[in-house]
Tab-separated table of C-alpha atoms in Angstrom:
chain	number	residue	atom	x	y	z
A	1	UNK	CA	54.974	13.239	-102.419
A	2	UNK	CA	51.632	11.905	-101.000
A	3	UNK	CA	51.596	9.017	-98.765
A	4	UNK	CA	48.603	7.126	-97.852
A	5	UNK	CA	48.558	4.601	-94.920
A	6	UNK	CA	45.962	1.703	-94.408
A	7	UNK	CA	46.170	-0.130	-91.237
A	8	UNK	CA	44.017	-2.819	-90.249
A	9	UNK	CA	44.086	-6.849	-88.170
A	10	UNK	CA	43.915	-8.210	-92.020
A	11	UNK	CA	43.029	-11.044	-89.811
A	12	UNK	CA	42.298	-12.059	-93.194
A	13	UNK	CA	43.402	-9.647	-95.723
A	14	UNK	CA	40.351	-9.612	-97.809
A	15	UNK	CA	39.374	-8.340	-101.611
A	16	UNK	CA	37.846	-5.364	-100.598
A	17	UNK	CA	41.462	-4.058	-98.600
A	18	UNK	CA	42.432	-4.561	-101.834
A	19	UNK	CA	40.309	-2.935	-103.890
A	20	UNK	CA	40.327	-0.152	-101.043
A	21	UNK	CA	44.240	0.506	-102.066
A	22	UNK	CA	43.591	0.549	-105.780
A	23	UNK	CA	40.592	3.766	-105.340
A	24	UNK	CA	43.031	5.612	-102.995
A	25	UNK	CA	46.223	4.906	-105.613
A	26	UNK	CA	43.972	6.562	-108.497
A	27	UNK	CA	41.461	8.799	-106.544
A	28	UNK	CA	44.331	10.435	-104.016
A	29	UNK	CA	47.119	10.136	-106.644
A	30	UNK	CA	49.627	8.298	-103.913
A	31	UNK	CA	52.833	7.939	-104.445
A	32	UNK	CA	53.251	5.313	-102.184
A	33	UNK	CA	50.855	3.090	-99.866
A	34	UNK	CA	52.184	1.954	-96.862
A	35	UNK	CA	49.846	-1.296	-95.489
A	36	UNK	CA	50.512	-1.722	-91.555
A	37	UNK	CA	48.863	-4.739	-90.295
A	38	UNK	CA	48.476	-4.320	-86.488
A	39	UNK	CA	50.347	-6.072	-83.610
A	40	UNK	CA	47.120	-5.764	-81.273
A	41	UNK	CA	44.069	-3.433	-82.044
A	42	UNK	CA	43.181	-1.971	-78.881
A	43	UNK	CA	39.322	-2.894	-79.984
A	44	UNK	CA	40.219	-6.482	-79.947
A	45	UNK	CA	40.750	-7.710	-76.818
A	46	UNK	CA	41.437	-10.963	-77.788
A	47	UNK	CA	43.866	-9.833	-80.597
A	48	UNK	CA	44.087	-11.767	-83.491
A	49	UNK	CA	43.710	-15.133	-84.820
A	50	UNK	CA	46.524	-15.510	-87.290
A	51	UNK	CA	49.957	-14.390	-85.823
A	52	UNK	CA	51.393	-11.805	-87.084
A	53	UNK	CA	54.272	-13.214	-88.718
A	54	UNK	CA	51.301	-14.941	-91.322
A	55	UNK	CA	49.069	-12.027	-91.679
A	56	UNK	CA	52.063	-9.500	-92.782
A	57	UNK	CA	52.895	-12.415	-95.433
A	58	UNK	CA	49.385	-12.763	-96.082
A	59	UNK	CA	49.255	-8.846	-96.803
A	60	UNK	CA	52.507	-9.678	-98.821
A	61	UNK	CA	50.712	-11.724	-101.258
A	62	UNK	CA	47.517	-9.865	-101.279
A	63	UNK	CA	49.172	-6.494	-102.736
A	64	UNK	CA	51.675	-8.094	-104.692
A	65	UNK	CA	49.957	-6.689	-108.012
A	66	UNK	CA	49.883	-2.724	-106.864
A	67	UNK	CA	53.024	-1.486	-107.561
A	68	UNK	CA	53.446	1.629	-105.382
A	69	UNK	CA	51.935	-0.488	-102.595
A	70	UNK	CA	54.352	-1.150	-99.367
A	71	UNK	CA	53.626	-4.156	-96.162
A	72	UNK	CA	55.687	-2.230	-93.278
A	73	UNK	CA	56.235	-4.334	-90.036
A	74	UNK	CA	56.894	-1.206	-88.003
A	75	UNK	CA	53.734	-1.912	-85.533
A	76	UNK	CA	54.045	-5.547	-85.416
A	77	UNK	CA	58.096	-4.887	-84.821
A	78	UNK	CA	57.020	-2.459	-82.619
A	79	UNK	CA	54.959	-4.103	-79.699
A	80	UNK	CA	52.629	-3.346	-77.526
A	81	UNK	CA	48.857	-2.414	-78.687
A	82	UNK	CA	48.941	-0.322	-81.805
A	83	UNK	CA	47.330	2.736	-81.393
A	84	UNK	CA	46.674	5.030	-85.162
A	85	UNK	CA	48.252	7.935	-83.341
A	86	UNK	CA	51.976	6.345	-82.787
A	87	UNK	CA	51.625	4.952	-86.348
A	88	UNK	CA	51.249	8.592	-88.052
A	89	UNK	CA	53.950	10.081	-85.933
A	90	UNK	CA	56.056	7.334	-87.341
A	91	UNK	CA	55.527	8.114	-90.736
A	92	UNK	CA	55.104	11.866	-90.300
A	93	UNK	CA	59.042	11.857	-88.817
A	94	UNK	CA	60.623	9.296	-91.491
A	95	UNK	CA	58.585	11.458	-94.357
A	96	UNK	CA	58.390	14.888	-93.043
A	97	UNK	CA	57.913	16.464	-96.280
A	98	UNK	CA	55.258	14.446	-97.628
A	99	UNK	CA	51.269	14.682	-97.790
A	100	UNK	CA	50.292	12.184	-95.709
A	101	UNK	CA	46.651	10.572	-95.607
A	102	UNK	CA	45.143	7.497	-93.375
A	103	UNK	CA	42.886	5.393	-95.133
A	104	UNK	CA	39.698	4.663	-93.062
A	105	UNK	CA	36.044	2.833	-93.625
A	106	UNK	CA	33.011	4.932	-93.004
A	107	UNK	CA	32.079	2.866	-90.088
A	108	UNK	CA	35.350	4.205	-88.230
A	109	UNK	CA	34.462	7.996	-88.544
A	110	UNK	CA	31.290	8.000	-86.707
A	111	UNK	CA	33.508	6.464	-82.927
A	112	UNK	CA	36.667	8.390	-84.244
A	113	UNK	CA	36.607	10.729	-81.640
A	114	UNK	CA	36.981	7.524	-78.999
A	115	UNK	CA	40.196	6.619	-80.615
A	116	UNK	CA	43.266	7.583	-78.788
A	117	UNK	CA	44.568	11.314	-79.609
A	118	UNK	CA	42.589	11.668	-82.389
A	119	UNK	CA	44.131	15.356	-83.039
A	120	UNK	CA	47.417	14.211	-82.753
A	121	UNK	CA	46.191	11.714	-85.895
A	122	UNK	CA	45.037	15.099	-87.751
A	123	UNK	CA	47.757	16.905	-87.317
A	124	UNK	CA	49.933	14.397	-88.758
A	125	UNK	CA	47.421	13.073	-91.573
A	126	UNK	CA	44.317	13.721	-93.504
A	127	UNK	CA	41.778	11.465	-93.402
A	128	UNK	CA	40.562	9.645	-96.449
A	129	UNK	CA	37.410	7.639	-96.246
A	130	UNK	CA	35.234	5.569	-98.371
A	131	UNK	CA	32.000	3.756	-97.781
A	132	UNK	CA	30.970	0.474	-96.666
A	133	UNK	CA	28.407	-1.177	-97.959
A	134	UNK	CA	25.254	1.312	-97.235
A	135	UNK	CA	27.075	3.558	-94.920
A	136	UNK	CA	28.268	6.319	-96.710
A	137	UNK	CA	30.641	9.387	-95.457
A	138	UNK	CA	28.689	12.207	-96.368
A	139	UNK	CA	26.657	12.531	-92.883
A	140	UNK	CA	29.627	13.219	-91.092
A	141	UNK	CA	31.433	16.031	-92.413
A	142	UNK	CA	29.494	18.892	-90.758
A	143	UNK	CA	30.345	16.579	-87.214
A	144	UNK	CA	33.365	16.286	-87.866
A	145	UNK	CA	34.483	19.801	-88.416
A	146	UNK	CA	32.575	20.728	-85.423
A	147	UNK	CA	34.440	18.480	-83.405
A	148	UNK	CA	37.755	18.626	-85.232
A	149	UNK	CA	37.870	21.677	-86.990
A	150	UNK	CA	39.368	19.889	-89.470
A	151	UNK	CA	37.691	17.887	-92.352
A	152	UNK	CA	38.160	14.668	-94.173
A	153	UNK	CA	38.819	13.505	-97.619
A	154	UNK	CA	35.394	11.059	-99.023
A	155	UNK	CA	36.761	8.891	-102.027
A	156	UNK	CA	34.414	8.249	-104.610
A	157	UNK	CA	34.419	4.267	-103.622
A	158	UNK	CA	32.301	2.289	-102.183
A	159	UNK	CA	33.365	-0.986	-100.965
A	160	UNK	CA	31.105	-3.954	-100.052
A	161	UNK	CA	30.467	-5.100	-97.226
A	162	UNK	CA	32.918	-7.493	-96.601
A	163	UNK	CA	33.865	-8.577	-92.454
A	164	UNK	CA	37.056	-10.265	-91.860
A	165	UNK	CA	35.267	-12.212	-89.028
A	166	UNK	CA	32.750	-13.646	-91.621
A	167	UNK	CA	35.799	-14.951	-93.405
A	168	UNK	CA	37.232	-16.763	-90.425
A	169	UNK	CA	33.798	-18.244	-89.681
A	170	UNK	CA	33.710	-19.257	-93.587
A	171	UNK	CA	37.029	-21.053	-93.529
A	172	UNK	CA	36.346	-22.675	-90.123
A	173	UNK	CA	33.012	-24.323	-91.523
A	174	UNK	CA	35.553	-25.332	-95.013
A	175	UNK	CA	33.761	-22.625	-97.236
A	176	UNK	CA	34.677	-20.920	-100.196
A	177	UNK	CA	34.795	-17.716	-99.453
A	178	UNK	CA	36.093	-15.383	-102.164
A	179	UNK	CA	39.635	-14.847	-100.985
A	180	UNK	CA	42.789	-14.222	-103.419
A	181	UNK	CA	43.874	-17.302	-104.411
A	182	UNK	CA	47.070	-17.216	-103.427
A	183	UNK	CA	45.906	-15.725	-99.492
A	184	UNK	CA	43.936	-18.579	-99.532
A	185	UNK	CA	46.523	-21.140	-100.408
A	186	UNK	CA	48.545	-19.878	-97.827
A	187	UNK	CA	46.059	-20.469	-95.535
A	188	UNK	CA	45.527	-24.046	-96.293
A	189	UNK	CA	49.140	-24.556	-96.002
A	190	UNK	CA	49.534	-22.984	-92.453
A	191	UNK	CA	46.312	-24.294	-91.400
A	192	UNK	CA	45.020	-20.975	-90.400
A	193	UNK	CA	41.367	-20.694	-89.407
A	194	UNK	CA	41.014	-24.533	-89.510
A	195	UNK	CA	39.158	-26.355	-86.689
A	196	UNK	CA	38.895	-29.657	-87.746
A	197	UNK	CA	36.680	-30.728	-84.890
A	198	UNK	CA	34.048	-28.658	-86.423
A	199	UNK	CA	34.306	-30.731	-89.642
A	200	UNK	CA	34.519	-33.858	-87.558
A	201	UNK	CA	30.851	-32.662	-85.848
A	202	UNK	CA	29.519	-31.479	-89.149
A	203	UNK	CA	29.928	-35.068	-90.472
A	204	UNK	CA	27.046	-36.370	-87.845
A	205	UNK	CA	24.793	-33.960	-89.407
A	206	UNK	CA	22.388	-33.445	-92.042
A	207	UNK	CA	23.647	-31.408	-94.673
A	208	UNK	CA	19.981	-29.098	-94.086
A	209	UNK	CA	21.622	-29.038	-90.579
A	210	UNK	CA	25.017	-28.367	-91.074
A	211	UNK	CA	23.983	-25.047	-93.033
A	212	UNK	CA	21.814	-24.235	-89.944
A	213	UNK	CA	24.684	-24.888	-87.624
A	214	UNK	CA	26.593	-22.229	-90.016
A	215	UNK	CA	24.381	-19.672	-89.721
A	216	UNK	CA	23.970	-19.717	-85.977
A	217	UNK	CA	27.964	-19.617	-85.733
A	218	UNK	CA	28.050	-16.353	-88.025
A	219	UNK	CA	25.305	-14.769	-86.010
A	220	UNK	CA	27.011	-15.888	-82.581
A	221	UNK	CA	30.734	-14.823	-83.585
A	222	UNK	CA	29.375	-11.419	-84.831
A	223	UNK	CA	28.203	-10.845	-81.353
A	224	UNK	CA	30.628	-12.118	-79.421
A	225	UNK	CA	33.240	-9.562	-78.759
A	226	UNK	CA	31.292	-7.016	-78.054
A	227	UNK	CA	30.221	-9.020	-75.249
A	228	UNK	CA	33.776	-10.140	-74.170
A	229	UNK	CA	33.348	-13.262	-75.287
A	230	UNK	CA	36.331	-15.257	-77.134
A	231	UNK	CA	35.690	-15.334	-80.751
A	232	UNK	CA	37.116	-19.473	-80.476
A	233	UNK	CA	34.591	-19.542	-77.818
A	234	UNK	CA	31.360	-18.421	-79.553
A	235	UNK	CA	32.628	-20.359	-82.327
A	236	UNK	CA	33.334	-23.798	-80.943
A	237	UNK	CA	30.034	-23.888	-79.171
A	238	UNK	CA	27.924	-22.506	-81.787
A	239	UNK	CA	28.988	-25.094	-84.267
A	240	UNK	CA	29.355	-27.747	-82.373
A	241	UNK	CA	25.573	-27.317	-80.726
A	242	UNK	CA	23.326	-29.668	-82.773
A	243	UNK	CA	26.336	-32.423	-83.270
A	244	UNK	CA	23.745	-34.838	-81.820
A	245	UNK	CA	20.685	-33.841	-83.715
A	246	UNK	CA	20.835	-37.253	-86.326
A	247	UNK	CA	22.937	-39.232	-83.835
A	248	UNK	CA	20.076	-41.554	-81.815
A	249	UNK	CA	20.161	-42.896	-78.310
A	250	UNK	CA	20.871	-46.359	-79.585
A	251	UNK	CA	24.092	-45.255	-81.312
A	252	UNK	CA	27.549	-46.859	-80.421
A	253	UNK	CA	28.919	-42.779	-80.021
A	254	UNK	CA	26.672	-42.659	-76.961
A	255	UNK	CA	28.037	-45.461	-75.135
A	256	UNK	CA	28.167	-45.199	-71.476
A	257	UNK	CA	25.186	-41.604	-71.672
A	258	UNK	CA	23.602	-40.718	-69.157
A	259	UNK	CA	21.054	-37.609	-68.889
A	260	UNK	CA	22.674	-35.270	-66.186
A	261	UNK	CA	21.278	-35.843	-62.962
A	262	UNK	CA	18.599	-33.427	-61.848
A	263	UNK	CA	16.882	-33.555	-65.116
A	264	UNK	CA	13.395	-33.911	-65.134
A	265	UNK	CA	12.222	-37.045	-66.678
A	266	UNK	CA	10.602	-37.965	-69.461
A	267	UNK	CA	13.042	-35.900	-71.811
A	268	UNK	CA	11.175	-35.010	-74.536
A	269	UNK	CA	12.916	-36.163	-78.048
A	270	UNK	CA	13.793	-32.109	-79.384
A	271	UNK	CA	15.203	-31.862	-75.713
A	272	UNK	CA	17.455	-34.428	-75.739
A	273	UNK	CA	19.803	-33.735	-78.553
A	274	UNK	CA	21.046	-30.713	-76.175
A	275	UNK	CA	22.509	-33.234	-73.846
A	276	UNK	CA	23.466	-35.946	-76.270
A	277	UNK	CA	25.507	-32.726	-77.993
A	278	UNK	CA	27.336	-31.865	-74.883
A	279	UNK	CA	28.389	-35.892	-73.986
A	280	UNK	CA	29.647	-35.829	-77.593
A	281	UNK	CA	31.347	-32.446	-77.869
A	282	UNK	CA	32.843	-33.566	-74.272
A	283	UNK	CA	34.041	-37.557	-74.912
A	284	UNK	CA	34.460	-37.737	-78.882
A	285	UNK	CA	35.472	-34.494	-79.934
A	286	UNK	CA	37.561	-33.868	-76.655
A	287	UNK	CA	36.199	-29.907	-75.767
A	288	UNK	CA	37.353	-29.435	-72.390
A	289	UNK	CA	35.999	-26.135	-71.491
A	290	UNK	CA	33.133	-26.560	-69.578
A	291	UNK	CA	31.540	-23.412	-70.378
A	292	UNK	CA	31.558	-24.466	-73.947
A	293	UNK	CA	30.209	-27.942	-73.011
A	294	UNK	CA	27.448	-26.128	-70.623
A	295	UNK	CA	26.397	-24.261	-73.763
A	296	UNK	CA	26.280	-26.498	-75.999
A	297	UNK	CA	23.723	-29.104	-72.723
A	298	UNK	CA	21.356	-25.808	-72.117
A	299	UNK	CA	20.616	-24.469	-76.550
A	300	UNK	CA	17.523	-25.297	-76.596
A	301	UNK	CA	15.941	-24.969	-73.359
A	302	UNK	CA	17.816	-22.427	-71.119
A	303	UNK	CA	18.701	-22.955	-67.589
A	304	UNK	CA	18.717	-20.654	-64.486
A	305	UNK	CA	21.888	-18.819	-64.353
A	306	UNK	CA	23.137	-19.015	-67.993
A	307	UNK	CA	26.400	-17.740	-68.684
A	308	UNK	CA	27.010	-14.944	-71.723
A	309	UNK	CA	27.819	-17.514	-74.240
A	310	UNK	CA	25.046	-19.904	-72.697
A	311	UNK	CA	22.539	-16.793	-73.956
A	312	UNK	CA	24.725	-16.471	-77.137
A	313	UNK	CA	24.482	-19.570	-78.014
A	314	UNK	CA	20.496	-20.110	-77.181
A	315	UNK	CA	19.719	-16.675	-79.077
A	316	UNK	CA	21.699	-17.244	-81.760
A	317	UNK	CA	19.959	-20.699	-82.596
A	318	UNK	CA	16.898	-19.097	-82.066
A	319	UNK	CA	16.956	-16.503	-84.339
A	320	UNK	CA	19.371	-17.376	-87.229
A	321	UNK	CA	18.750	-15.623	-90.418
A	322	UNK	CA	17.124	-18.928	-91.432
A	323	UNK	CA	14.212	-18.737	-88.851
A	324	UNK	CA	10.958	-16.840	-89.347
A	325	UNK	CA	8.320	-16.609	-86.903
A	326	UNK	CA	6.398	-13.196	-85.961
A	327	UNK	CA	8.385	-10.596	-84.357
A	328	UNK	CA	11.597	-12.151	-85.102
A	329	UNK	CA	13.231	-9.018	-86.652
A	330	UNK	CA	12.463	-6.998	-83.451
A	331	UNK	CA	14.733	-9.784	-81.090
A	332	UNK	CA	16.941	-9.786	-83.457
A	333	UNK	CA	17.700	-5.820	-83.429
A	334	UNK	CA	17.562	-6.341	-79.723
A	335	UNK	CA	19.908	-9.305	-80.061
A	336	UNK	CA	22.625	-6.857	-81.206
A	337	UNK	CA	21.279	-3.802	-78.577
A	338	UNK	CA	20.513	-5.979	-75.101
A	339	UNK	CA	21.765	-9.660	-74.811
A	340	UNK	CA	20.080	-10.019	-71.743
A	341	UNK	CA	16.781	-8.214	-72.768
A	342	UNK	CA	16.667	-10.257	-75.615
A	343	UNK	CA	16.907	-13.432	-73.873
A	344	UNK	CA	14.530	-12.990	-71.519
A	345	UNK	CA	11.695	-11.911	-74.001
A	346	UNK	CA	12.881	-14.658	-76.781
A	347	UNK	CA	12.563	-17.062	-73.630
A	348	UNK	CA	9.435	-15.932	-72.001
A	349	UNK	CA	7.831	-15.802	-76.012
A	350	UNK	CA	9.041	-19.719	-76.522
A	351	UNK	CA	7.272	-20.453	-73.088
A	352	UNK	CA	3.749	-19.268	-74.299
A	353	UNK	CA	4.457	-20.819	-77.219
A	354	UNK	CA	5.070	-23.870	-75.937
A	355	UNK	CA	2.427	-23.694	-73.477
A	356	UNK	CA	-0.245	-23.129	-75.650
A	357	UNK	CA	0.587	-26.558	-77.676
A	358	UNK	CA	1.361	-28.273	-74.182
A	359	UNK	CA	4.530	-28.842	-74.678
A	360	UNK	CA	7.069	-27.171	-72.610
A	361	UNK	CA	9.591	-28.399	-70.632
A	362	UNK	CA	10.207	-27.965	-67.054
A	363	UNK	CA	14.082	-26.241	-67.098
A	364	UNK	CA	12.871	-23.904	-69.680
A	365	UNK	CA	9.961	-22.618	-67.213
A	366	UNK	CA	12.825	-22.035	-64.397
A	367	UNK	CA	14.868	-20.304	-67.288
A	368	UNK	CA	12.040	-17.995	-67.984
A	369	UNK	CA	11.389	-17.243	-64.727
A	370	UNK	CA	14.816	-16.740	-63.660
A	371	UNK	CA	15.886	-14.380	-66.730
A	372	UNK	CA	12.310	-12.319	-65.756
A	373	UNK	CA	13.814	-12.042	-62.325
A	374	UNK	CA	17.595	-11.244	-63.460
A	375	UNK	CA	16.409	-8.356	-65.513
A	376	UNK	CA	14.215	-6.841	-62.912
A	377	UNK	CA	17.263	-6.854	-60.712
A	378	UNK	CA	19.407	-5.205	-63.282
A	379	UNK	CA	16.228	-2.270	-63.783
């Protein structure tokens, strides 16, 4: 009997899970697949978004059309963080006869050797992998041996290049985003993924600016938890940081504004929507978290002594996919290498901009001149 086990967050479960199951049911000739969505991924710090009551019934509905396809509970049931290892022991003792295989994404072989007893995983399973978008499988065999001694299984599939976190930024922002239909009306009905202070803030906007404020939220969440960073965080902030691009001074929403005290005046007219967005996100859309709010006041200037999700947000709407200005490819490989490198050469780049058309503004100098000073203290 061969067994093949997927486990994954399904935090959505997606088309390409999906279509990942149907290559392994034909290519590996299971018997059975047994999907295990996880209680807590010990790479996710901040576990999950959906519980995990609604992504095992999500999971439910996703396979519902492979027959030989099985949604086990055992690490949800289980507790704790789910480590791989625990999960193939499990399966190894209740089918001790059987050939069992893991199914895993290309992008997991080249950090499998971080994962928790990975040789207890091999001696319990065979790895089956299949590609992801450009990364293939094929550069890692002769590694892997050496490390392992053992090799794994490539499946003749390629999947897209499809991210669950994507998805959840999608949804948030009221997108279609390609999901089963049935997943998808389940989330509607449990009102998973749904912020609907994000739709309230994307109603002040231009519709040019509401896609802007989209991108900048995919390019922030993507980021964020490899900084430690909340993904609600990132996201909250991120969207919410032009809501008072199109909303002017005069407006009956800005009753009883003020410009923080401290900042220099005249405040020049792209300055001010940073501070007009934090009064808003603060007294009409109720955001209580100050570090969210203090995000959301510094985007487009900077300030001295800018948080992680200050910089997040500020290099994030900087660099967008949308934006092109010269060397914007290089900061935005370093976006995803250095945070802090990358903020302090975006920042010190925007200066000379702006000083060559004799525009900049006074907090951004102190930003660039602090962030020069942070790094040299970090070298």
């Amino acid at each position: 009997m061969r067994i093949a086990i997927f486990g994954g967050s399904f935090d959505p479960v997606h088309g390409e899970h999906v279509e990942y199951v149907r290559a392994a049911v034909k290519q590996l000739g299971a018997d059975k697949i047994i999907v295990v969505p996880s209680r807590v991924a010990p790479h996710k710090k901040d576990g999950a978004s959906a519980s995990a009551d609604d992504r095992l019934a999500m999971c439910k509905l996703a396979f519902r059309n492979i027959e030989n396809a099985e949604i086990s509970d055992y690490e949800i049931t289980r507790g704790g963080t789910s480590y791989t290892y625990l999960t193939c022991a499990h399966f190894r003792k209740l089918y001790p006869e059987a050939e069992l295989f893991l199914l895993v994404g290309a992008d997991m072989l080249e950090n499998f050797f971080s994962w928790k007893n990975p040789q207890s995983i091999l001696s319990d399973a065979t790895l089956a992998a299949c590609g992801r978008g450009s990364a293939g499988t094929e550069k890692f065999h002769l590694q892997f041996l050496k490390i392992f001694g053992k090799d794994f299984l490539s499946l003749g599939f390629t999947g897209r290049e499809v991210s669950s976190t994507e998805i959840r930024v999608a949804l948030a922002f009221g997108k279609e985003c390609g999901l089963d239909g049935e997943v998808l009306a389940y989330i509607k009905s449990r009102g998973l993924y749904c912020y609907p202070v994000i739709g309230r803030a994307l109603a002040l906007e231009k519709e040019s600016r509401r896609e802007h404020s989209y991108r900048v939220a995919r390019m922030a969440v993507s980021r964020a938890r490899s900084l430690g960073i909340a993904e609600e965080k990132a996201l909250l902030a991120s969207a919410l940081h032009d809501c008072g691009k199109n909303v002017p001074l005069s407006s009956e929403l800005l009753r009883g504004f003020a410009f923080p005290e401290g900042v220099p005046a005249p405040v020049p007219e792209p300055v001010a929507h940073q501070f007009t967005g934090a009064y808003l996100a603060e007294n009409l859309f109720g955001i209580e978290d100050e570090e969210i709010v203090d995000a959301i006041r510094y985007h487009t200037t900077g300030r001295e002594n800018m948080t992680p999700l200050g910089k997040l947000v500020y290099l994030s709407d900087l660099l967008e996919e949308g934006r092109q200005f010269p060397g914007v490819e290089r900061l935005r490989k370093l976006f995803y290498e250095d945070l802090d490198a990358c903020f302090a050469e975006s920042i010190a780049e925007q200066t000379e901009y702006l000083l060559r058309r004799g525009e900049v503004y006074p907090l951004t100098l102190r930003a660039c001149e602090w962030a020069k000073r942070a790094l040299n203290d970090q070298k």
